[in-house]
Amino acid sequence: MILMQPVIVINLKTYAEASGRNALEIAKIAESVSQETGKRIIIAPPMPDIALIASSVSIPVFAQHVDNVRPGNTTGFVPPESIKASGAKGTLINHSEHRMIHADIDELINRCRALSLTTIVCTNNISVSKAEAVHEPDYIAIEPPELIGGNISVTDANPEIVLGTVAAIRSISKKVGILTGAGIKTGKDVAKAIELGTDGVLLASGVAKAKNPREVILDLCSGIR
Amino acid sequence: MILMQPVIVINLKTYAEASGRNALEIAKIAESVSQETGKRIIIAPPMPDIALIASSVSIPVFAQHVDNVRPGNTTGFVPPESIKASGAKGTLINHSEHRMIHADIDELINRCRALSLTTIVCTNNISVSKAEAVHEPDYIAIEPPELIGGNISVTDANPEIVLGTVAAIRSISKKVGILTGAGIKTGKDVAKAIELGTDGVLLASGVAKAKNPREVILDLCSGIR
Amino acid sequence: MILMQPVIVINLKTYAEASGRNALEIAKIAESVSQETGKRIIIAPPMPDIALIASSVSIPVFAQHVDNVRPGNTTGFVPPESIKASGAKGTLINHSEHRMIHADIDELINRCRALSLTTIVCTNNISVSKAEAVHEPDYIAIEPPELIGGNISVTDANPEIVLGTVAAIRSISKKVGILTGAGIKTGKDVAKAIELGTDGVLLASGVAKAKNPREVILDLCSGIR
Amino acid sequence: MILMQPVIVINLKTYAEASGRNALEIAKIAESVSQETGKRIIIAPPMPDIALIASSVSIPVFAQHVDNVRPGNTTGFVPPESIKASGAKGTLINHSEHRMIHADIDELINRCRALSLTTIVCTNNISVSKAEAVHEPDYIAIEPPELIGGNISVTDANPEIVLGTVAAIRSISKKVGILTGAGIKTGKDVAKAIELGTDGVLLASGVAKAKNPREVILDLCSGIR
């Protein structure tokens, strides 16, 4: 994983500006920018939009969350098998807005691996990041909750947490990719995240609420050489 | 609502046989049977399939669940606004496999009404059915948990619970539609449900796991005159 | 129930000023004021303090919450049987800070009734209050969340919600007692609550954080003739 | 911690046979056996019994669970400060019957440490045990869910999981104590658990449902030399 090109993961959350028809439009913009620039972009749309977007664009579509339930009598939940059947290639797990039980995170990483779904586990500090590295998800995204949605990127506000996280995760596993989250807005933030030793970024409002998403995504891509 | 034609609501849950491509196929069969027979059919697919199916069939697509959260910073949750933007026309609320907080049910009914989304609130006994009637959702679906997924329909096993529920709900509101759930499999079950004074049925495995869904849905429709 | 004398229910929540030794002290003060004035007072201490306080005072001790789980393999939960065994006489259910699943509220009311435990179901608006009246708990406590912990009592800020709630509950059941909650601080508030047709009050910080709890409780009692 | 004498932790869960008056009786028996034998015994009674038992016996009383909420407006929850005020010396965290969010476990360990409360984090497999070792609770109790409440002790059924857990935890931290849980019933089980390198045992039904708890606890103590 860590030999791969850096990646930009766009979480559309449930913003009105990025739901339904708007989600599809942003996904198509992301696809076109990815094709033009050759950079890796992943898009995580609102849950109901996954299958439609996965069937409409060539870049990987991820879920924002999966539940550790079995397929079948689990009305309204989303087991990994559901997103797989709908064309998703992976999922966020344990986002700061959707925290999960430790044993469920561990089990979901294994279930997703068996289904060839890529996992991005979100974490809130160095200790939890290091602990999650034990389960070896494909990626760990470090998102200090106090910075999410804010105007200062974590790389500016708190580069030590990024460096400390990289060191802590690497002390456990060399296989886990690392993403920098929280407050990423520009290509400069992306470049800084990579310089600090991470393998890409996870961001949301910077794209989802942008007046011109194409410009923003192009700028983000410029941060990857 | 109660002046309308009876309705057949098909909940695909998260069955593998009814997810992704399979969900779309069953939805198209339901659409074609609805067009042939002139009967009302609603389909509730797995969450990630909503937008794709809503854009592919003319019958109403419902969500299996919505969360009482606001659009925006609610990663992986599904506010009513998300399903609306994805083309859904309504939603199940408080399914027996996904029970909800009372105050959230009340608030979701109001939020859905404001969004012109039809609500079907699932309930487990006469007392809860009568209580939910106070909030006047569009429909209440009575599903005794002990019968769900079983081989005996609630109308055979426990017609009193259906009659008692109808009386209890009507003592509170004349506007709420009533659906019979749990164990519905055949047109005969549908006819019995209507005879007992309800406005249609809610079923799942009978269609979702059927070898020949077209035959099953045709049979269900035959129960409505 | 509604023929009984009005009641003052004191919820100590988990305030540091009202936990452990402090909870016991406030309970003893409440007992002594109750004995002096002849007024009915109920105290709901932090969960770990129930048995100790129940064995130390003669006024009824209530739990702040119970879980709809069975006794046995339910580590760290609190089934009604646990509080009964520890000497509690009743419990709050569905407090605004601890909302519950509708079907669980219904079932807990029945389980508590079978155990001779008094139930006080908290509700947030007229519609939910009326709906809960269907289940006929011993009391319904109306607590508009926006007023809880504030300085204005619900009887001053919103007497209509109290009057409306009384009318709505009475349209369903004559047996359910009604308590006024949220922002109650003084004997004047208590008198107003009773004047509006309710059977007592539920309050928390006014006593739990008081510098002189005896004075406050005496004042509250003065509101009951 | 690991230099200390082995410990026997008795979780009374919410068994009727071990609630209220019965909980107090078992606690006193445990205290008397501890005094006679000189062995370390910890007792975790039902939540409402904590303060009463802590004020009645000299052996340490633990909670079965704490919630990661703040003291104050958290009705019916149990923050660490509540159990501290009630005389508890520590708590189980993340029991298999009460799983917790990963970030909450991490934060609770820190909050308990600041309050001088001992933490026992329960885990379900080697990977989660190793991950929790990163947070350095005082103890990790390994309890494979499939064995809990059964008749075969984990040390007989699956000694590899115990050995593997010890090795995995020690690869992360030398400071964390390790307890063997699930199916422990006899002094022989205790001796085996210690032989496998753990620092004691966590058990429940073997004592809570025993006809003669004194005999059982005496036998358990005989496993510690």
Tab-separated table of C-alpha atoms in Angstrom, chain D residues 141-144 147-148 153-155 162 179-184 193 200-203:
chain	number	residue	atom	x	y	z
D	141	ALA	CA	-8.761	-9.553	30.747
D	142	ILE	CA	-8.946	-11.906	27.812
D	143	GLU	CA	-12.390	-13.430	27.452
D	144	PRO	CA	-13.148	-15.294	24.209
D	147	LEU	CA	-16.450	-19.590	26.200
D	148	ILE	CA	-18.086	-17.097	28.573
D	153	SER	CA	-12.297	-22.997	31.125
D	154	VAL	CA	-10.373	-21.059	28.515
D	155	THR	CA	-7.159	-22.507	29.923
D	162	VAL	CA	-3.790	-17.310	26.575
D	179	LEU	CA	-6.187	-11.758	33.554
D	180	THR	CA	-7.603	-14.996	32.208
D	181	GLY	CA	-11.364	-14.965	31.824
D	182	ALA	CA	-14.168	-17.158	30.511
D	183	GLY	CA	-15.111	-20.462	32.054
D	184	ILE	CA	-12.850	-20.222	35.125
D	193	ALA	CA	-4.006	-19.473	34.341
D	200	GLY	CA	-5.004	-13.726	37.854
D	201	VAL	CA	-8.521	-14.512	36.722
D	202	LEU	CA	-11.852	-12.847	35.994
D	203	LEU	CA	-14.929	-14.978	36.583
